[in-house]
Amino acid sequence: MSGVSVTKDVQDAAGAADGLVVLSNVNKHFGALHVLQDIDLSIARGEVVVVIGPSGSGKSTLCRTINRLETIDSGSITLDGKPLPAEGKELARLRADVGMVFQSFNLFAHKTVLQNVMLGQLKVRKTDQAAALERAKSLLDRVGVGSQADKYPAQLSGGQQQRVAIARALAMEPKVMLFDEPTSALDPEMINEVLEVMQQLAAEGMTMVVEQFFSNPRSDRAKDFLSKILHH
């Protein structure tokens, strides 16, 4: 995968052989463009993997194959030892197990912050209303936006919306979290508040795949980003 590099941080060396997410000889084409070329990647429980590369190098595609938002042409991907399901209820469950946070937040504009975080629990996990409410409130507090629970997404700053999106993904109790350029749509002053939440998740042992755009992966900005996520 030209232009993409992967940086890892294993928090539990003993668990390094325990591949929670395993990509084996994965290939993906968009027409004549060979976006993912023979990708082999094993992500252990509690590991933080940061995928870095220029725009168009396949970072988003790599992320999106792990929860099957993108299909692959050849190779295999397993989650917790099982191949990714193709369709139906099993696919919905997979996407609950693989939390995804997008650069554009993707919150439901017509639902309150609290309703956004409760929805997946009720619809996919079939959690009862009281438990879903309690978990949503707890997670919003955890990411620092508990006081915004009754507001609508448009009433929040970008940094607050992204933290709500993280809470929404966490509400599903995922096995792994994917972050698709999570700070690229944010103003500089809002980036740190999102990085702090991600840093906290890493410290708590969440398995994470983070992909970030840098025109020069060796830039100070890249080093600063990596130090915040990986050194915890």
Short mmCIF file of C-alpha atoms in Angstrom, two decimals:
data_model
loop_
_atom_site.label_atom_id
_atom_site.label_comp_id
_atom_site.label_asym_id
_atom_site.label_seq_id
_atom_site.Cartn_x
_atom_site.Cartn_y
_atom_site.Cartn_z
CA MET A 1 0.00 0.00 0.00
CA SER A 2 2.14 2.84 -1.29
CA GLY A 3 2.49 5.83 0.99
CA VAL A 4 0.89 4.25 4.04
CA SER A 5 2.77 3.27 7.19
CA VAL A 6 1.53 1.57 10.32
CA THR A 7 2.68 2.42 13.85
CA LYS A 8 1.79 0.05 16.67
CA ASP A 9 1.73 0.22 20.42
CA VAL A 10 1.12 -3.04 22.27
CA GLN A 11 -0.07 -2.40 25.79
CA ASP A 12 -0.13 -6.05 26.79
CA ALA A 13 2.87 -7.82 25.34
CA ALA A 14 1.56 -11.18 26.56
CA GLY A 15 -1.52 -10.71 24.39
CA ALA A 16 0.40 -9.79 21.25
CA ALA A 17 -0.16 -13.22 19.73
CA ASP A 18 -3.91 -12.86 20.25
CA GLY A 19 -5.01 -11.41 16.94
CA LEU A 20 -8.36 -9.74 17.49
CA VAL A 21 -8.41 -8.34 13.95
CA VAL A 22 -6.39 -10.19 11.32
CA LEU A 23 -6.02 -9.12 7.69
CA SER A 24 -4.35 -11.73 5.51
CA ASN A 25 -3.22 -11.04 1.94
CA VAL A 26 -6.00 -8.47 1.46
CA ASN A 27 -6.41 -6.87 -1.95
CA LYS A 28 -8.85 -4.20 -3.06
CA HIS A 29 -9.24 -2.54 -6.45
CA PHE A 30 -11.28 0.45 -7.54
CA GLY A 31 -11.29 -0.10 -11.28
CA ALA A 32 -7.68 -0.09 -12.42
CA LEU A 33 -6.50 1.38 -9.12
CA HIS A 34 -4.99 -1.24 -6.80
CA VAL A 35 -5.71 0.46 -3.47
CA LEU A 36 -4.85 -2.32 -1.01
CA GLN A 37 -2.00 -4.57 -2.11
CA ASP A 38 -1.38 -7.85 -0.27
CA ILE A 39 -2.05 -6.34 3.17
CA ASP A 40 -1.09 -8.49 6.16
CA LEU A 41 -1.91 -6.98 9.54
CA SER A 42 -2.62 -8.54 12.92
CA ILE A 43 -4.07 -6.32 15.64
CA ALA A 44 -3.89 -7.70 19.17
CA ARG A 45 -6.33 -6.93 21.96
CA GLY A 46 -5.47 -3.66 23.63
CA GLU A 47 -3.25 -2.58 20.76
CA VAL A 48 -3.33 0.87 19.19
CA VAL A 49 -2.54 0.88 15.48
CA VAL A 50 -2.05 4.22 13.74
CA VAL A 51 -2.21 4.17 9.93
CA ILE A 52 -0.50 7.17 8.37
CA GLY A 53 -0.30 8.24 4.76
CA PRO A 54 -1.18 10.89 2.23
CA SER A 55 -4.70 11.42 0.98
CA GLY A 56 -5.76 8.70 -1.45
CA SER A 57 -3.25 6.12 -0.20
CA GLY A 58 -5.89 3.70 1.04
CA LYS A 59 -6.16 4.50 4.76
CA SER A 60 -9.92 4.97 4.80
CA THR A 61 -10.39 1.92 2.60
CA LEU A 62 -8.32 -0.16 5.03
CA CYS A 63 -10.44 1.01 7.96
CA ARG A 64 -13.70 0.46 6.12
CA THR A 65 -12.85 -3.13 5.17
CA ILE A 66 -12.65 -4.07 8.87
CA ASN A 67 -16.37 -3.42 9.39
CA ARG A 68 -17.25 -4.35 5.82
CA LEU A 69 -18.29 -0.90 4.67
CA GLU A 70 -15.94 -1.86 1.84
CA THR A 71 -15.71 -5.40 0.48
CA ILE A 72 -12.36 -6.91 -0.50
CA ASP A 73 -11.43 -8.58 -3.78
CA SER A 74 -9.21 -11.28 -2.28
CA GLY A 75 -7.64 -12.37 0.97
CA SER A 76 -9.39 -12.68 4.32
CA ILE A 77 -10.30 -10.62 7.36
CA THR A 78 -11.28 -12.13 10.70
CA LEU A 79 -12.61 -10.54 13.88
CA ASP A 80 -12.12 -12.51 17.05
CA GLY A 81 -11.28 -15.60 14.99
CA LYS A 82 -14.37 -15.44 12.78
CA PRO A 83 -14.60 -14.32 9.12
CA LEU A 84 -16.52 -11.11 8.55
CA PRO A 85 -20.19 -11.87 7.76
CA ALA A 86 -21.51 -10.85 4.35
CA GLU A 87 -24.99 -9.59 5.13
CA GLY A 88 -28.04 -9.62 7.37
CA LYS A 89 -28.23 -9.62 11.16
CA GLU A 90 -24.71 -10.98 11.53
CA LEU A 91 -23.37 -7.97 9.63
CA ALA A 92 -25.32 -5.59 11.90
CA ARG A 93 -23.78 -7.33 14.91
CA LEU A 94 -20.32 -7.03 13.37
CA ARG A 95 -20.77 -3.30 12.96
CA ALA A 96 -21.80 -3.10 16.61
CA ASP A 97 -18.61 -4.96 17.57
CA VAL A 98 -16.50 -2.64 15.42
CA GLY A 99 -17.19 0.92 16.52
CA MET A 100 -16.46 3.56 13.89
CA VAL A 101 -15.91 7.28 14.35
CA PHE A 102 -15.95 9.29 11.11
CA GLN A 103 -14.39 12.65 10.36
CA SER A 104 -17.87 14.06 9.69
CA PHE A 105 -19.43 12.86 13.00
CA ASN A 106 -22.53 11.31 11.26
CA LEU A 107 -24.87 12.08 14.17
CA PHE A 108 -28.63 12.11 13.62
CA ALA A 109 -29.51 15.81 13.43
CA HIS A 110 -33.15 15.34 14.45
CA LYS A 111 -32.29 13.43 17.63
CA THR A 112 -30.84 14.80 20.84
CA VAL A 113 -27.33 13.92 21.93
CA LEU A 114 -28.76 11.46 24.47
CA GLN A 115 -31.03 9.84 21.86
CA ASN A 116 -28.08 9.49 19.47
CA VAL A 117 -26.13 7.51 22.06
CA MET A 118 -29.15 5.38 23.06
CA LEU A 119 -30.34 4.46 19.56
CA GLY A 120 -27.91 1.67 18.67
CA GLN A 121 -28.27 0.09 22.09
CA LEU A 122 -32.04 -0.09 21.66
CA LYS A 123 -32.18 -1.12 17.99
CA VAL A 124 -29.16 -3.41 17.59
CA ARG A 125 -28.16 -4.58 21.06
CA LYS A 126 -31.83 -4.75 22.18
CA THR A 127 -30.88 -3.17 25.52
CA ASP A 128 -33.85 -2.17 27.65
CA GLN A 129 -34.71 1.54 27.82
CA ALA A 130 -33.58 2.16 31.39
CA ALA A 131 -30.21 0.45 30.93
CA ALA A 132 -29.61 2.23 27.61
CA LEU A 133 -30.40 5.58 29.23
CA GLU A 134 -28.06 4.94 32.15
CA ARG A 135 -25.22 3.81 29.88
CA ALA A 136 -25.69 6.77 27.53
CA LYS A 137 -25.56 9.27 30.40
CA SER A 138 -22.50 7.58 31.86
CA LEU A 139 -20.64 7.62 28.53
CA LEU A 140 -21.51 11.25 27.82
CA ASP A 141 -20.07 12.14 31.23
CA ARG A 142 -17.01 10.02 30.45
CA VAL A 143 -16.24 11.95 27.25
CA GLY A 144 -16.98 15.29 28.93
CA VAL A 145 -20.28 16.30 27.32
CA GLY A 146 -22.80 15.10 29.90
CA SER A 147 -24.19 18.61 30.25
CA GLN A 148 -25.09 18.64 26.53
CA ALA A 149 -27.34 15.54 26.67
CA ASP A 150 -30.60 17.32 25.80
CA LYS A 151 -29.17 19.45 22.99
CA TYR A 152 -29.22 18.63 19.29
CA PRO A 153 -25.95 18.06 17.37
CA ALA A 154 -26.17 21.41 15.54
CA GLN A 155 -26.05 23.19 18.91
CA LEU A 156 -22.65 21.66 19.73
CA SER A 157 -19.13 22.55 18.63
CA GLY A 158 -17.31 20.18 16.28
CA GLY A 159 -15.20 18.85 19.13
CA GLN A 160 -18.27 18.18 21.23
CA GLN A 161 -20.02 16.43 18.32
CA GLN A 162 -17.02 14.18 17.78
CA ARG A 163 -16.95 13.26 21.47
CA VAL A 164 -20.67 12.39 21.25
CA ALA A 165 -19.85 10.21 18.22
CA ILE A 166 -17.20 8.41 20.29
CA ALA A 167 -19.72 7.90 23.12
CA ARG A 168 -22.25 6.53 20.62
CA ALA A 169 -19.73 3.98 19.34
CA LEU A 170 -18.68 3.03 22.88
CA ALA A 171 -22.33 2.47 23.86
CA MET A 172 -22.31 -0.65 21.69
CA GLU A 173 -19.47 -2.13 23.78
CA PRO A 174 -17.31 -2.69 20.69
CA LYS A 175 -14.35 -5.06 20.56
CA VAL A 176 -12.38 -2.60 18.45
CA MET A 177 -12.73 1.10 17.60
CA LEU A 178 -11.91 2.53 14.16
CA PHE A 179 -11.17 6.23 13.88
CA ASP A 180 -11.37 7.53 10.29
CA GLU A 181 -9.41 10.82 10.33
CA PRO A 182 -11.24 11.78 13.56
CA THR A 183 -9.78 15.27 13.90
CA SER A 184 -9.47 16.39 10.27
CA ALA A 185 -12.75 18.34 10.30
CA LEU A 186 -11.98 20.10 13.58
CA ASP A 187 -10.55 23.50 14.36
CA PRO A 188 -7.08 23.26 15.95
CA GLU A 189 -8.33 24.20 19.42
CA MET A 190 -10.86 21.34 19.33
CA ILE A 191 -8.40 18.66 18.28
CA ASN A 192 -6.85 18.21 21.71
CA GLU A 193 -10.19 17.60 23.43
CA VAL A 194 -10.86 14.69 21.07
CA LEU A 195 -7.29 13.38 21.36
CA GLU A 196 -7.63 13.41 25.15
CA VAL A 197 -10.66 11.10 24.94
CA MET A 198 -8.82 8.79 22.53
CA GLN A 199 -5.76 8.81 24.78
CA GLN A 200 -7.97 7.83 27.73
CA LEU A 201 -9.48 4.95 25.73
CA ALA A 202 -6.02 3.70 24.78
CA ALA A 203 -4.95 3.81 28.44
CA GLU A 204 -8.02 1.76 29.37
CA GLY A 205 -7.02 -0.96 26.92
CA MET A 206 -9.41 -0.33 24.02
CA THR A 207 -8.21 -1.90 20.77
CA MET A 208 -7.99 0.98 18.30
CA VAL A 209 -7.19 1.61 14.65
CA VAL A 210 -6.58 5.28 14.02
CA GLU A 211 -5.96 6.71 10.58
CA GLN A 212 -4.71 10.18 10.07
CA PHE A 213 -3.70 12.32 7.09
CA PHE A 214 -0.26 13.88 7.07
CA SER A 215 1.39 15.33 4.00
CA ASN A 216 4.69 14.39 5.63
CA PRO A 217 4.49 11.53 8.16
CA ARG A 218 7.75 12.71 9.73
CA SER A 219 6.42 16.17 10.45
CA ASP A 220 6.27 17.57 13.98
CA ARG A 221 2.49 17.46 13.77
CA ALA A 222 2.57 13.72 13.09
CA LYS A 223 5.02 13.09 15.92
CA ASP A 224 2.88 15.13 18.30
CA PHE A 225 -0.25 13.20 17.30
CA LEU A 226 1.47 9.84 17.73
CA SER A 227 2.92 10.77 21.11
CA LYS A 228 -0.54 11.71 22.40
CA ILE A 229 -2.16 8.46 21.28
CA LEU A 230 0.62 5.93 21.74
CA HIS A 231 2.36 7.05 24.92
CA HIS A 232 -0.10 6.58 27.73
#
